[in-house]
Short mmCIF file of C-alpha atoms in Angstrom, two decimals:
data_model
loop_
_atom_site.label_atom_id
_atom_site.label_comp_id
_atom_site.label_asym_id
_atom_site.label_seq_id
_atom_site.Cartn_x
_atom_site.Cartn_y
_atom_site.Cartn_z
CA MET A 1 13.42 -42.72 -4.61
CA PRO A 2 15.89 -45.02 -2.85
CA MET A 3 17.14 -43.87 0.61
CA HIS A 4 20.90 -43.44 -0.29
CA ARG A 5 19.96 -40.58 -2.64
CA LEU A 6 18.26 -38.27 0.11
CA THR A 7 20.43 -35.58 1.29
CA ARG A 8 20.15 -32.89 4.20
CA SER A 9 20.08 -30.25 1.13
CA CYS A 10 16.46 -31.78 0.59
CA VAL A 11 13.79 -29.00 0.32
CA LEU A 12 11.38 -31.55 1.93
CA LEU A 13 12.74 -34.20 4.50
CA LEU A 14 10.88 -37.34 4.53
CA VAL A 15 10.19 -39.79 7.07
CA ILE A 16 9.59 -43.72 7.22
CA LEU A 17 5.82 -43.51 8.53
CA GLY A 18 4.23 -47.06 8.46
CA GLY A 19 6.57 -47.82 5.35
CA VAL A 20 5.38 -45.17 3.58
CA LEU A 21 7.93 -41.91 2.82
CA VAL A 22 5.99 -38.84 3.39
CA PRO A 23 7.34 -35.06 4.35
CA THR A 24 7.83 -33.49 7.53
CA THR A 25 7.03 -30.12 7.71
CA SER A 26 10.41 -27.85 8.19
CA ALA A 27 11.51 -26.27 11.35
CA ALA A 28 9.77 -22.83 10.21
CA GLN A 29 7.05 -23.91 10.06
CA ARG A 30 6.92 -26.23 12.75
CA ALA A 31 7.53 -22.49 14.91
CA GLY A 32 4.47 -21.01 13.27
CA VAL A 33 6.67 -18.95 10.42
CA TYR A 34 5.70 -19.92 6.87
CA TYR A 35 6.26 -17.84 3.52
CA PRO A 36 4.45 -18.48 0.14
CA GLY A 37 6.05 -19.67 -2.54
CA PRO A 38 5.08 -19.82 -6.01
CA GLN A 39 2.04 -21.71 -5.40
CA TRP A 40 0.18 -20.30 -2.15
CA GLU A 41 -0.69 -23.16 0.23
CA ARG A 42 -4.05 -23.19 1.52
CA ARG A 43 -5.45 -24.12 5.00
CA THR A 44 -8.50 -24.96 6.50
CA PRO A 45 -9.59 -22.81 9.19
CA ALA A 46 -9.07 -25.68 12.03
CA ALA A 47 -5.99 -25.99 11.03
CA VAL A 48 -4.41 -22.29 11.82
CA GLY A 49 -6.88 -22.13 14.98
CA MET A 50 -9.91 -20.27 13.95
CA ASP A 51 -13.77 -21.15 13.70
CA ALA A 52 -15.01 -22.13 10.43
CA ARG A 53 -18.58 -21.17 10.70
CA LEU A 54 -17.63 -17.37 12.43
CA LEU A 55 -15.47 -16.85 9.31
CA ASP A 56 -18.05 -17.84 7.46
CA SER A 57 -20.05 -15.58 9.28
CA ALA A 58 -17.27 -12.42 8.57
CA ILE A 59 -16.98 -13.19 5.03
CA ALA A 60 -21.06 -13.16 4.56
CA PHE A 61 -20.77 -9.85 5.87
CA ALA A 62 -18.10 -8.60 3.68
CA LYS A 63 -20.53 -9.79 0.89
CA ALA A 64 -23.71 -8.10 2.30
CA ASN A 65 -21.75 -4.82 2.67
CA GLU A 66 -20.64 -4.04 -0.95
CA SER A 67 -19.66 -0.68 -1.88
CA PRO A 68 -23.19 1.59 -2.91
CA GLU A 69 -20.57 3.41 -5.41
CA PRO A 70 -20.79 2.46 -9.42
CA ARG A 71 -18.60 -0.03 -10.42
CA ASP A 72 -17.72 1.95 -13.42
CA LEU A 73 -14.97 3.56 -11.85
CA ALA A 74 -14.46 6.31 -14.39
CA GLN A 75 -18.02 7.21 -14.10
CA ASN A 76 -17.86 7.20 -10.28
CA HIS A 77 -14.77 9.52 -10.23
CA GLN A 78 -17.08 12.39 -12.04
CA LEU A 79 -19.98 11.27 -9.18
CA SER A 80 -17.32 11.75 -6.35
CA TRP A 81 -15.02 14.67 -8.00
CA GLY A 82 -16.94 16.35 -9.69
CA ARG A 83 -17.31 19.48 -7.55
CA GLU A 84 -13.50 20.00 -7.81
CA PRO A 85 -11.58 22.39 -10.28
CA HIS A 86 -9.75 20.28 -12.57
CA ASN A 87 -11.18 17.34 -12.20
CA ASP A 88 -10.76 15.89 -15.65
CA PRO A 89 -9.42 12.30 -15.53
CA ILE A 90 -5.90 12.00 -17.02
CA GLY A 91 -4.79 8.56 -16.31
CA PRO A 92 -6.74 5.38 -17.10
CA PHE A 93 -9.69 3.66 -14.87
CA LYS A 94 -11.13 0.00 -15.10
CA PRO A 95 -14.66 -1.37 -14.10
CA ARG A 96 -14.39 -2.91 -10.87
CA GLY A 97 -15.40 -6.59 -9.88
CA ASP A 98 -17.03 -8.34 -7.30
CA PRO A 99 -16.46 -7.76 -3.82
CA THR A 100 -13.67 -9.79 -3.06
CA GLY A 101 -11.13 -10.76 0.11
CA VAL A 102 -8.23 -12.72 1.13
CA ILE A 103 -7.42 -13.59 4.68
CA VAL A 104 -4.03 -15.00 5.75
CA ARG A 105 -3.24 -16.38 9.16
CA ASN A 106 0.20 -17.86 9.86
CA GLY A 107 1.26 -17.45 6.33
CA TYR A 108 -1.59 -19.51 4.92
CA ILE A 109 -4.45 -18.98 2.83
CA VAL A 110 -7.77 -20.23 5.23
CA ALA A 111 -10.33 -17.66 3.16
CA GLU A 112 -11.33 -15.95 0.14
CA TRP A 113 -14.14 -14.46 -1.82
CA GLY A 114 -14.87 -13.07 -5.18
CA ASP A 115 -11.99 -13.23 -7.38
CA PRO A 116 -8.79 -12.56 -6.14
CA ALA A 117 -6.93 -13.15 -8.90
CA ARG A 118 -8.86 -10.03 -11.03
CA VAL A 119 -6.65 -7.23 -11.35
CA ASP A 120 -8.66 -4.16 -10.06
CA MET A 121 -7.25 -0.24 -9.12
CA THR A 122 -6.60 -0.38 -5.79
CA PHE A 123 -6.89 3.70 -5.67
CA SER A 124 -4.61 5.31 -2.24
CA VAL A 125 -3.04 1.78 -1.12
CA THR A 126 -0.63 2.68 -4.41
CA LYS A 127 0.62 5.28 -1.93
CA SER A 128 1.86 1.78 0.02
CA PHE A 129 3.39 1.21 -2.54
CA LEU A 130 4.92 4.06 -3.35
CA SER A 131 6.35 5.09 -0.01
CA THR A 132 8.46 1.39 -0.28
CA THR A 133 9.93 2.60 -3.09
CA VAL A 134 11.69 5.35 -1.06
CA GLY A 135 11.90 3.08 2.15
CA LEU A 136 14.20 0.99 -0.73
CA ALA A 137 16.34 4.16 -1.47
CA TYR A 138 16.56 4.99 2.29
CA ASP A 139 17.61 1.43 3.75
CA ARG A 140 20.31 1.81 0.84
CA GLY A 141 21.73 4.99 1.33
CA MET A 142 19.94 7.01 -1.46
CA ILE A 143 18.64 8.86 0.75
CA ARG A 144 20.81 9.56 3.29
CA ASP A 145 18.64 11.24 6.17
CA LEU A 146 14.16 11.78 5.71
CA ASN A 147 14.97 15.41 7.58
CA ASP A 148 17.07 16.56 4.69
CA THR A 149 15.33 19.02 2.50
CA VAL A 150 14.36 16.93 -0.92
CA ARG A 151 15.58 20.29 -2.62
CA THR A 152 18.98 18.78 -2.16
CA TYR A 153 18.26 16.01 -4.11
CA VAL A 154 15.94 17.52 -6.93
CA PRO A 155 17.28 20.36 -8.23
CA THR A 156 14.95 20.37 -10.94
CA GLY A 157 12.59 23.53 -9.61
CA GLU A 158 9.61 21.88 -8.17
CA PHE A 159 11.11 22.96 -4.33
CA ASP A 160 13.01 26.43 -5.35
CA SER A 161 10.14 28.33 -3.74
CA GLU A 162 10.45 29.93 -0.15
CA HIS A 163 7.81 27.20 1.21
CA ASN A 164 8.79 24.65 -0.84
CA ARG A 165 12.76 24.73 -0.16
CA ALA A 166 12.18 23.48 4.04
CA ILE A 167 9.92 20.58 2.56
CA THR A 168 11.91 17.36 4.07
CA TRP A 169 11.38 13.73 2.69
CA ASP A 170 9.81 12.99 6.38
CA HIS A 171 6.65 16.02 5.42
CA LEU A 172 6.19 14.81 2.00
CA LEU A 173 5.83 10.77 3.29
CA ARG A 174 3.37 12.22 6.30
CA GLN A 175 1.23 14.88 4.46
CA THR A 176 2.37 17.31 6.33
CA SER A 177 4.55 19.20 3.75
CA ASP A 178 1.30 22.00 2.30
CA TRP A 179 3.96 21.88 -0.67
CA GLU A 180 2.85 24.68 -2.81
CA GLY A 181 2.41 24.48 -7.36
CA THR A 182 1.30 22.63 -9.73
CA LEU A 183 2.23 18.90 -11.23
CA TRP A 184 0.85 17.49 -13.88
CA GLY A 185 -1.44 20.19 -14.64
CA LYS A 186 -3.00 19.68 -11.04
CA PRO A 187 -2.27 22.76 -8.46
CA ASP A 188 -2.05 22.21 -4.86
CA TRP A 189 -5.46 23.59 -4.15
CA ALA A 190 -7.69 21.51 -6.40
CA ASP A 191 -7.67 18.42 -4.61
CA ARG A 192 -10.75 18.09 -1.89
CA PRO A 193 -10.34 22.37 -1.28
CA PRO A 194 -12.62 23.06 1.60
CA ALA A 195 -16.28 23.23 0.96
CA ASN A 196 -17.06 25.72 3.79
CA GLN A 197 -14.57 28.01 2.54
CA PRO A 198 -14.58 30.20 -0.81
CA LEU A 199 -12.56 28.52 -3.50
CA ALA A 200 -10.50 32.04 -4.07
CA ASP A 201 -10.01 32.16 -0.23
CA TYR A 202 -8.36 29.51 -0.34
CA VAL A 203 -6.05 29.40 -2.98
CA ALA A 204 -4.56 32.65 -1.76
CA ARG A 205 -4.29 31.41 1.48
CA LYS A 206 -0.73 31.37 3.45
CA HIS A 207 0.69 27.99 3.49
CA ASN A 208 1.40 26.31 6.70
CA ALA A 209 4.77 25.60 8.02
CA PRO A 210 6.01 21.99 6.75
CA GLY A 211 5.72 19.83 9.50
CA THR A 212 2.62 21.68 10.93
CA SER A 213 -0.16 20.67 9.61
CA TYR A 214 -1.61 17.49 7.64
CA LYS A 215 -3.97 17.52 4.62
CA TYR A 216 -4.44 14.18 2.68
CA ASN A 217 -3.23 15.76 -0.91
CA ASP A 218 -3.12 13.58 -3.96
CA VAL A 219 -1.32 16.25 -6.03
CA ARG A 220 1.61 16.44 -2.95
CA VAL A 221 2.05 13.15 -3.24
CA ASN A 222 2.54 12.71 -6.88
CA VAL A 223 5.48 15.87 -6.22
CA LEU A 224 7.02 12.48 -3.89
CA ALA A 225 6.46 10.12 -6.66
CA TYR A 226 8.57 12.71 -8.93
CA ALA A 227 10.91 13.29 -6.16
CA THR A 228 11.84 9.58 -5.80
CA LEU A 229 12.12 9.25 -9.45
CA GLN A 230 14.46 11.75 -9.25
CA VAL A 231 16.51 9.71 -6.99
CA TRP A 232 16.62 6.09 -8.67
CA ARG A 233 16.56 7.69 -12.03
CA ARG A 234 15.03 4.43 -13.50
CA PRO A 235 11.22 3.71 -13.48
CA LEU A 236 9.71 3.19 -9.93
CA PRO A 237 7.48 0.10 -11.05
CA GLU A 238 10.49 -1.38 -11.97
CA VAL A 239 12.46 -0.72 -8.82
CA LEU A 240 9.07 -2.35 -6.82
CA ARG A 241 9.16 -5.72 -9.16
CA GLU A 242 13.21 -5.95 -8.85
CA TYR A 243 12.92 -5.23 -4.91
CA VAL A 244 9.93 -6.37 -3.91
CA MET A 245 7.14 -7.69 -6.08
CA ASN A 246 9.69 -10.47 -7.43
CA PRO A 247 11.75 -11.47 -4.01
CA ILE A 248 7.39 -12.13 -2.53
CA GLY A 249 6.17 -13.97 -5.59
CA ALA A 250 3.74 -11.43 -6.61
CA SER A 251 2.22 -12.25 -10.06
CA ASN A 252 3.32 -10.43 -13.35
CA THR A 253 -0.16 -9.12 -13.46
CA TRP A 254 -0.17 -6.01 -11.76
CA ARG A 255 0.15 -2.35 -13.23
CA TRP A 256 1.63 0.77 -11.89
CA TYR A 257 0.54 3.87 -14.18
CA GLY A 258 1.06 7.37 -14.43
CA TYR A 259 -0.62 9.79 -16.36
CA GLU A 260 -1.19 10.90 -19.68
CA ASN A 261 1.04 14.21 -19.31
CA SER A 262 3.19 12.77 -16.71
CA TRP A 263 6.37 11.62 -18.79
CA ILE A 264 9.44 12.96 -18.26
CA THR A 265 12.80 13.17 -20.05
CA LEU A 266 15.23 11.49 -17.79
CA ASP A 267 18.63 10.99 -19.21
CA GLY A 268 17.91 10.82 -22.54
CA LEU A 269 14.63 8.32 -21.86
CA GLN A 270 11.52 8.97 -21.45
CA VAL A 271 10.42 7.82 -18.24
CA GLN A 272 6.71 8.12 -16.46
CA SER A 273 6.16 9.25 -13.41
CA VAL A 274 3.53 7.19 -11.73
CA SER A 275 0.46 8.57 -9.67
CA GLY A 276 0.21 7.74 -6.00
CA GLY A 277 -3.27 6.67 -6.26
CA GLY A 278 -6.38 6.82 -8.58
CA HIS A 279 -7.66 10.30 -7.92
CA TRP A 280 -7.59 11.24 -11.35
CA GLY A 281 -6.74 7.79 -12.81
CA GLY A 282 -4.25 5.84 -12.92
CA GLY A 283 -2.25 4.18 -9.93
CA MET A 284 -1.66 0.59 -8.87
CA PHE A 285 -3.58 -2.16 -10.69
CA ILE A 286 -3.07 -5.47 -8.97
CA SER A 287 -5.09 -8.59 -7.63
CA ALA A 288 -6.29 -9.25 -4.03
CA LEU A 289 -3.38 -12.31 -3.47
CA ASP A 290 -1.05 -9.67 -4.53
CA GLN A 291 -2.15 -7.55 -2.33
CA ALA A 292 -1.95 -9.91 0.58
CA ARG A 293 1.56 -10.86 -0.03
CA PHE A 294 1.92 -7.16 0.22
CA GLY A 295 0.45 -6.97 3.60
CA LEU A 296 2.12 -9.85 4.86
CA VAL A 297 5.89 -9.14 4.17
CA THR A 298 4.89 -5.55 5.89
CA LEU A 299 2.91 -7.47 8.75
CA ARG A 300 6.32 -9.30 9.27
CA ARG A 301 8.48 -6.12 9.61
CA GLY A 302 9.81 -6.30 5.97
CA LYS A 303 11.27 -9.86 6.24
CA TRP A 304 10.63 -12.22 3.45
CA LYS A 305 12.11 -15.76 4.37
CA ASP A 306 15.55 -15.20 4.66
CA ARG A 307 15.78 -12.00 3.12
CA GLN A 308 14.88 -8.72 4.63
CA ILE A 309 13.39 -6.78 1.96
CA LEU A 310 12.57 -3.51 3.91
CA SER A 311 14.55 -2.85 6.95
CA GLU A 312 12.90 -3.18 10.31
CA LYS A 313 14.33 0.48 10.68
CA TRP A 314 11.96 1.43 8.34
CA VAL A 315 8.86 -0.70 8.92
CA ALA A 316 9.02 1.14 12.42
CA LEU A 317 9.17 5.01 10.79
CA ALA A 318 6.49 3.98 8.54
CA LEU A 319 4.88 2.68 12.12
CA THR A 320 5.56 5.80 13.53
CA PRO A 321 2.56 8.33 14.34
CA THR A 322 2.58 11.74 13.10
CA SER A 323 2.72 14.40 15.42
CA VAL A 324 -0.23 16.16 13.75
CA GLU A 325 -2.17 13.42 12.77
CA ARG A 326 -1.76 10.53 15.25
CA GLY A 327 -3.08 7.79 13.26
CA TYR A 328 -1.08 8.14 10.25
CA GLY A 329 2.06 6.97 9.32
CA PHE A 330 4.03 6.98 6.19
CA MET A 331 1.44 7.11 3.34
CA ASN A 332 -0.15 5.22 3.44
CA TRP A 333 -0.10 3.24 6.68
CA PHE A 334 -2.84 4.04 8.61
CA LEU A 335 -2.43 3.17 12.53
CA ASN A 336 -4.81 2.34 15.07
CA THR A 337 -3.66 4.79 17.64
CA GLU A 338 -6.07 4.99 20.46
CA ARG A 339 -8.27 2.02 18.30
CA ARG A 340 -9.94 4.63 16.75
CA MET A 341 -9.35 3.26 13.13
CA LEU A 342 -10.25 -0.40 14.46
CA PRO A 343 -12.07 -0.32 17.58
CA SER A 344 -12.43 -4.39 17.34
CA ALA A 345 -8.74 -4.33 17.19
CA PRO A 346 -5.54 -4.29 18.51
CA ALA A 347 -3.94 -0.66 18.98
CA ASN A 348 -0.42 -2.12 17.72
CA SER A 349 -3.11 -3.28 13.92
CA PHE A 350 -2.50 -1.34 11.10
CA CYS A 351 -4.03 -1.04 7.71
CA HIS A 352 -3.15 0.12 4.00
CA ARG A 353 -6.66 2.08 2.69
CA GLY A 354 -7.70 2.93 -0.30
CA ALA A 355 -11.08 4.39 -2.34
CA GLY A 356 -13.43 1.62 -2.99
CA VAL A 357 -12.90 0.85 0.17
CA ASN A 358 -10.04 -1.29 -0.33
CA VAL A 359 -8.15 -2.17 2.22
CA ILE A 360 -5.15 -4.54 3.50
CA CYS A 361 -5.11 -4.96 7.48
CA ALA A 362 -2.57 -6.76 9.46
CA PHE A 363 -2.89 -7.52 12.69
CA PRO A 364 0.61 -9.07 14.39
CA ASP A 365 -0.95 -9.93 17.49
CA GLN A 366 -2.68 -12.87 15.84
CA ASP A 367 -0.11 -13.29 12.68
CA LEU A 368 -3.08 -12.45 10.29
CA VAL A 369 -3.71 -10.11 7.11
CA ILE A 370 -7.43 -8.92 5.96
CA VAL A 371 -7.76 -7.93 2.08
CA ALA A 372 -10.98 -6.41 1.62
CA ARG A 373 -12.05 -4.74 -1.41
CA TRP A 374 -14.80 -2.71 -2.42
CA ILE A 375 -16.89 -3.03 1.05
CA ARG A 376 -18.47 -0.01 3.02
CA ASN A 377 -15.87 2.49 4.80
CA GLU A 378 -18.31 1.84 7.62
CA ALA A 379 -18.38 -2.21 7.54
CA VAL A 380 -14.53 -2.88 7.66
CA ASP A 381 -14.64 -2.55 11.64
CA GLY A 382 -17.34 -5.14 11.31
CA LEU A 383 -15.69 -7.46 9.20
CA VAL A 384 -12.50 -7.32 11.37
CA GLN A 385 -14.43 -8.08 14.77
CA ARG A 386 -16.13 -10.97 12.70
CA VAL A 387 -12.78 -12.42 12.18
CA LEU A 388 -10.95 -12.38 15.05
CA ALA A 389 -13.77 -13.33 17.18
CA SER A 390 -13.09 -16.38 14.68
CA ALA A 391 -9.44 -16.78 15.63
CA ARG A 392 -9.01 -18.58 19.22
#
């Protein structure tokens, strides 16, 4: 290309080096701030300050610690939740693939294993995508205050009981609502009832005041999805695609499912209320590469290139410990408060976690993201320890 045709508007600046035109890195890249485009650039471990031998050891550890649960996830549902009442599946399942992962440092992919492009269930990592749609509504003023009661936004009856009338958005986001009721045929008491208490006693118990107790409960997660759908008045996958997944360059292969009976009529149209996990099937089906992009935008506190996908205020709220469960922020931002979740990692680390085990872990001090799928739960810290040891 003739030199007179090069202008400041060129994406890559060219300089003459030894008589050959070569691209230089941008100022952002020289400063270590890189965001992937449609083609995600790879770097050798050495190029981003990582020890290749130690990184290989970390990957070998992840592969050696594959989840022992059946790859047939519909069968695994029955084995895992068969004791629960109302445990019949109402959403799709998909057999899973091999142990898989992606490691990203300074925005570049430095390691992969398994099949990172394969679309698999991600179970409760779905909750982080759900809370993101709440954050998008909050950032746009559609939800004015997270301490507002949800009933003022959702007048369809789910928040009319004396107990439910006091539930706020913050309670739902932190799983402290103790919402009472039935949604999509699943009563709130049917999810993870205590094994050491007669079921009849648990069903008849007095519900805790909102905000005073923490209970991981997918019925209540699905109530949040339904309430958020009522605010947006459009399908949540469509919202997520427009405001998050397309801007961060995710593929078009991910799918977010609800249940066969979670269709509602919304402004004259049939719309599916999606689920916040795969407890009874459904939820987010996604590749590890797209998970890594989501992990990177949360690591960078909602920023992607020159665009603020989620406000820094929202990310700060999501990373604020819940008073009655210090290791949990908004769903499903698990915090490393007092280094209880990941003893080998800094306290400001956080993960989006789901069954499988599926994890997207972010390490701000190292500008590092780890995606690991189908790894034993007890091996996650061992993987993190090995990856961090490789990061000089």
